[in-house]
Amino acid sequence: RMLSGYKPKDNVQDSYKILDLEEGCSLDDVRNSYHNLAKKYHPDSSSGVADSKAFIRVEEAYRVVLSDLAAKQKSDPGEEEEDQFKSKSLQHRHYLSFEGVGIGTPSQREKQYMQFRVDRATEQVLEYRQQRLESRYAGSDLSRAKDVRQSKKVKITQAVERLVEDLIQESMAKGDFDNLSGKGKPLQKFSHSPHIDPMTHNLNRILIDNGYQPEWILLQKEIRETIERLRKSIVASRRKLGEPMTLPEQKQWGRICEQFAEDIRKLNKRVDNFNLVVPILSRQMVHFSTDKEIRRARKTYEAVLEKVSDSDMKENQGEEGKWFGWKSSLLKWLKL
């Protein structure tokens, strides 16, 4: 626009109004007003009301006001003031480049301006995060109480640890640990295999000797105990119903089987968790089948019935033998 001889259409009075000035103002007032409006409306500024069209109107008004002041200055005598006015007429360009940041050559000012933008963006990000945290925890008494409880818990734990450490140091100073067997001697190597790290093996052995068991060992033990308990419970429930089952007893047996299937489903979830943590692939377990377990319970119940019937038959035979022996002895006594 400067090279093409562009002429603004607005008149002088409108230009003064756009710059919020009155006629007869000084050149410094015009320059300051233009700088403030440029900061406000320049498209590259971070202002919330930045507008390219408004900035163009401000720039056109600024040029009109400068032309008006230059015309008034020419009518007044004094070459020095005219030269001073000409030297200051285009200093606004210095501010518009790089937002007035930096000193030196244009390349140096560009580097300084880029660093300024990085710092400003970092500050804005930090302020945004701080506002989010404040909005999240503002007015939340529950979270504050939870933080207080957590801090108290940490303080208590640290205090207990310090107390235990002080007691250990005091006992060591008194000589309470001097009578321990193996004091001052190296730990015995429990394995002479070159493929095992001695330190790791010794630590594992110490943990085992003190009753420590891995999670997968405890989980495996729990699964086995649970399946044994379920098997015994379903066999006991079947024995209570009797043989043969009536229609109400069959319905009750159906409900027992449904509950047993639900228990097996929960147990299979534990099996899945066990397979995720077990370190050895060959130790993994398969799911338990509800149908197979119910058939197994029936076979166990039938075997119990056979044992009971065999024991009843032996008791009957024993009673008959006793009766026959008593009768024969009575006959012998009568003959005598």
mmCIF file of C-alpha atoms in Angstrom, residues 12-30 33 65 68-69 72:
data_model
loop_
_atom_site.group_PDB
_atom_site.id
_atom_site.type_symbol
_atom_site.label_atom_id
_atom_site.label_comp_id
_atom_site.label_asym_id
_atom_site.label_seq_id
_atom_site.Cartn_x
_atom_site.Cartn_y
_atom_site.Cartn_z
ATOM 1 C CA VAL A 12 -9.434 13.535 8.839
ATOM 2 C CA GLN A 13 -12.094 13.799 11.500
ATOM 3 C CA ASP A 14 -13.045 10.108 11.232
ATOM 4 C CA SER A 15 -9.367 9.196 11.440
ATOM 5 C CA TYR A 16 -9.023 11.143 14.694
ATOM 6 C CA LYS A 17 -12.088 9.375 16.052
ATOM 7 C CA ILE A 18 -10.712 5.971 15.109
ATOM 8 C CA LEU A 19 -7.509 6.758 16.999
ATOM 9 C CA ASP A 20 -9.491 8.181 19.944
ATOM 10 C CA LEU A 21 -7.783 11.558 19.530
ATOM 11 C CA GLU A 22 -8.758 15.162 19.114
ATOM 12 C CA GLU A 23 -7.474 17.606 16.551
ATOM 13 C CA GLY A 24 -4.497 19.571 17.708
ATOM 14 C CA CYS A 25 -2.898 16.666 19.606
ATOM 15 C CA SER A 26 0.849 16.144 19.555
ATOM 16 C CA LEU A 27 2.817 13.652 17.524
ATOM 17 C CA ASP A 28 3.644 11.590 20.633
ATOM 18 C CA ASP A 29 -0.043 11.251 21.424
ATOM 19 C CA VAL A 30 -0.716 9.984 17.902
ATOM 20 C CA SER A 33 -2.510 5.801 20.510
ATOM 21 C CA VAL A 65 -3.479 11.866 10.877
ATOM 22 C CA ASP A 68 -2.585 16.158 8.502
ATOM 23 C CA LEU A 69 0.061 16.832 11.147
ATOM 24 C CA LYS A 72 0.171 21.665 9.646
#
